Short mmCIF file of C-alpha atoms in Angstrom, two decimals:
data_model
loop_
_atom_site.label_atom_id
_atom_site.label_comp_id
_atom_site.label_asym_id
_atom_site.label_seq_id
_atom_site.Cartn_x
_atom_site.Cartn_y
_atom_site.Cartn_z
CA MET A 225 5.02 -31.96 -12.41
CA GLN A 226 2.84 -31.67 -15.46
CA VAL A 227 3.66 -29.09 -18.12
CA VAL A 228 0.85 -28.43 -20.54
CA ARG A 229 1.75 -26.64 -23.73
CA LYS A 230 -0.06 -26.05 -27.00
CA LEU A 231 2.52 -26.31 -29.74
CA ASP A 232 0.49 -24.35 -32.26
CA GLN A 233 0.45 -21.15 -30.19
CA GLU A 234 3.61 -19.08 -29.74
CA HIS A 235 2.34 -17.29 -26.62
CA PHE A 236 2.55 -20.54 -24.64
CA ALA A 237 6.34 -20.83 -24.93
CA PRO A 238 7.76 -21.50 -21.43
CA VAL A 239 9.17 -18.45 -19.69
CA GLY A 240 8.86 -19.59 -16.09
CA PHE A 241 11.92 -21.83 -15.81
CA GLY A 242 10.16 -24.09 -13.30
CA VAL A 243 8.98 -21.35 -10.94
CA ARG A 244 6.77 -22.75 -8.19
CA VAL A 245 3.40 -20.99 -8.45
CA MET A 246 0.59 -20.86 -5.88
CA LEU A 247 -2.72 -20.36 -7.69
CA VAL A 248 -5.71 -19.32 -5.57
CA SER A 249 -8.81 -19.77 -7.68
CA GLN A 250 -12.04 -21.68 -8.03
CA GLY A 251 -14.77 -22.14 -10.55
CA ALA A 252 -14.51 -21.88 -14.32
CA ALA A 253 -11.32 -19.79 -14.35
CA GLU A 254 -9.36 -22.33 -12.31
CA GLN A 255 -8.64 -24.86 -15.08
CA ARG A 256 -7.81 -22.21 -17.68
CA LEU A 257 -5.44 -20.35 -15.34
CA ARG A 258 -3.77 -23.55 -14.23
CA HIS A 259 -3.32 -24.63 -17.85
CA ASN A 260 -1.91 -21.26 -18.96
CA LEU A 261 0.49 -20.96 -15.99
CA ALA A 262 1.75 -24.50 -16.55
CA GLY A 263 2.19 -23.66 -20.23
CA LEU A 264 4.42 -20.74 -19.24
CA GLY A 265 6.69 -23.14 -17.39
CA GLY A 266 5.34 -22.77 -13.86
CA LYS A 267 5.04 -25.64 -11.39
CA VAL A 268 1.46 -24.88 -10.39
CA GLU A 269 0.00 -25.73 -6.99
CA HIS A 270 -3.64 -24.89 -6.46
CA GLN A 271 -5.79 -23.90 -3.49
CA GLN A 272 -9.44 -22.93 -3.55
CA GLU A 273 -9.32 -21.31 -0.12
CA LEU A 274 -7.49 -17.97 0.05
CA PHE A 275 -6.06 -18.30 3.54
CA VAL A 276 -4.84 -21.86 2.99
CA GLY A 277 -2.97 -20.67 -0.12
CA LEU A 278 -1.54 -17.63 1.66
CA GLU A 279 -0.44 -19.78 4.59
CA ALA A 280 1.46 -22.09 2.26
CA VAL A 281 3.31 -19.14 0.69
CA ILE A 282 4.04 -17.50 4.07
CA ASP A 283 5.33 -20.78 5.51
CA ASP A 284 7.69 -21.38 2.55
CA PRO A 285 8.55 -18.02 0.91
CA ALA A 286 11.83 -19.35 -0.49
CA GLY A 287 9.97 -22.21 -2.16
CA TYR A 288 7.50 -20.10 -4.13
CA GLY A 289 8.35 -17.64 -6.87
CA LEU A 290 4.84 -16.43 -7.68
CA CYS A 291 1.38 -16.23 -6.13
CA VAL A 292 -1.55 -15.74 -8.54
CA ILE A 293 -4.89 -14.78 -7.00
CA ASP A 294 -8.16 -14.84 -8.91
CA CYS A 295 -9.85 -11.98 -7.06
CA ASP A 296 -13.28 -12.73 -8.50
CA ALA A 297 -13.21 -16.07 -6.67
CA ILE A 298 -12.34 -14.54 -3.28
CA GLY A 299 -14.61 -11.49 -3.12
CA GLY A 300 -13.18 -8.88 -5.47
CA LEU A 301 -10.14 -6.74 -6.10
CA ALA A 302 -10.28 -5.09 -2.67
CA MET A 303 -10.01 -8.52 -1.05
CA GLY A 304 -7.12 -9.35 -3.38
CA ARG A 305 -5.29 -6.21 -2.26
CA LYS A 306 -5.91 -7.17 1.39
CA ALA A 307 -4.50 -10.63 0.65
CA HIS A 308 -1.42 -8.99 -0.86
CA ALA A 309 -1.06 -6.88 2.28
CA LEU A 310 -1.05 -10.09 4.33
CA LEU A 311 1.91 -11.19 2.24
CA ALA A 312 3.81 -7.98 3.07
CA ASP A 313 6.66 -9.81 4.79
CA VAL A 314 7.22 -12.16 1.87
CA ALA A 315 6.15 -9.89 -1.02
CA LEU A 316 9.75 -8.92 -1.74
CA ARG A 317 10.61 -12.58 -2.33
CA VAL A 318 7.36 -13.84 -3.86
CA ALA A 319 5.86 -11.96 -6.80
CA VAL A 320 2.06 -11.52 -6.77
CA ILE A 321 -0.41 -11.29 -9.65
CA LEU A 322 -4.00 -10.25 -8.92
CA ILE A 323 -6.62 -10.98 -11.60
CA SER A 324 -9.98 -9.22 -11.38
CA SER A 325 -12.89 -8.30 -13.63
CA GLU A 326 -13.15 -5.09 -11.54
CA CYS A 327 -9.80 -3.93 -12.91
CA SER A 328 -10.25 -1.10 -15.40
CA VAL A 329 -6.54 -0.41 -15.95
CA GLN A 330 -3.91 -3.11 -15.73
CA GLU A 331 -1.03 -2.34 -13.38
CA PHE A 332 2.61 -3.25 -14.00
CA PRO A 333 4.43 -1.54 -11.11
CA GLU A 334 8.16 -0.91 -11.13
CA GLN A 335 8.43 -1.11 -7.32
CA ARG A 336 9.51 -4.44 -5.99
CA GLY A 337 6.89 -6.03 -3.75
CA MET A 338 3.89 -4.47 -5.49
CA PRO A 339 1.38 -6.77 -7.24
CA VAL A 340 0.78 -6.94 -10.97
CA VAL A 341 -2.96 -6.41 -11.54
CA LEU A 342 -4.56 -7.92 -14.65
CA ARG A 343 -8.05 -7.57 -16.05
CA GLY A 344 -10.15 -10.69 -15.59
CA THR A 345 -10.60 -12.97 -17.37
CA ALA A 346 -6.93 -12.79 -18.21
CA SER A 347 -6.09 -13.89 -21.73
CA ALA A 348 -3.07 -16.09 -22.32
CA VAL A 349 -1.21 -13.10 -23.75
CA SER A 350 -1.94 -10.73 -20.84
CA LEU A 351 -1.11 -13.51 -18.38
CA ARG A 352 2.23 -14.03 -20.11
CA VAL A 353 3.03 -10.30 -19.98
CA GLY A 354 2.04 -10.17 -16.29
CA TYR A 355 4.04 -13.33 -15.59
CA GLU A 356 7.16 -11.95 -17.27
CA HIS A 357 6.78 -8.59 -15.53
CA ALA A 358 6.24 -10.13 -12.10
CA LEU A 359 9.28 -12.36 -12.54
CA ARG A 360 11.43 -9.83 -14.42
CA GLU A 361 14.28 -9.83 -11.89
CA ARG A 362 14.40 -13.62 -11.81
CA LEU A 363 14.33 -13.78 -15.61
CA ALA A 364 17.09 -11.15 -15.92
CA VAL A 365 19.35 -13.12 -13.57
CA ARG A 366 18.63 -16.31 -15.51
CA MET A 367 19.67 -14.70 -18.83
CA ILE A 368 23.04 -13.50 -17.54
#
C-alpha cells in the first residue's frame, strides 16, 4: 500500500482509516483522484473498465468500503447512476461516490445506499467532504 500525503495541506489529513477503495477512472483525472484518495487514507485499487471494477466490488463486498466512479470517463452521469443501480445488492455495504462534470448540484443523501454525487473535476476539499459523508457510519463507529 502506498499512502501519498502532502504535509503542507491540511485537507489531505487521513480520514479513511485504511478503507479499501475501488476507483473507476481513466485519463487525466485518474492520477489526481488516486493521489487524493490515497491522501485521505484509502487503499486505492484502480480499474479503467467500469464493468471490471464493478465485478470486483460485487465479488468482494465485504472487502471494499468505497467505490468511486469518474462518470466523465464512462459516458456521463446517467451511466454512473446505472452503474450504481448494478451495485444495488451491495450498495448498503459499499459506499459509492459519483463524480461528474454534468452535476449542477452536489448530492449528499441521508439514505443509506444512495450515492454521493460530486461536481467534476472534484477538488481535494469536495472529495474529502464526499469521502467523509459516504463513510460517515464507518467513521462514527471508529470514533466510539
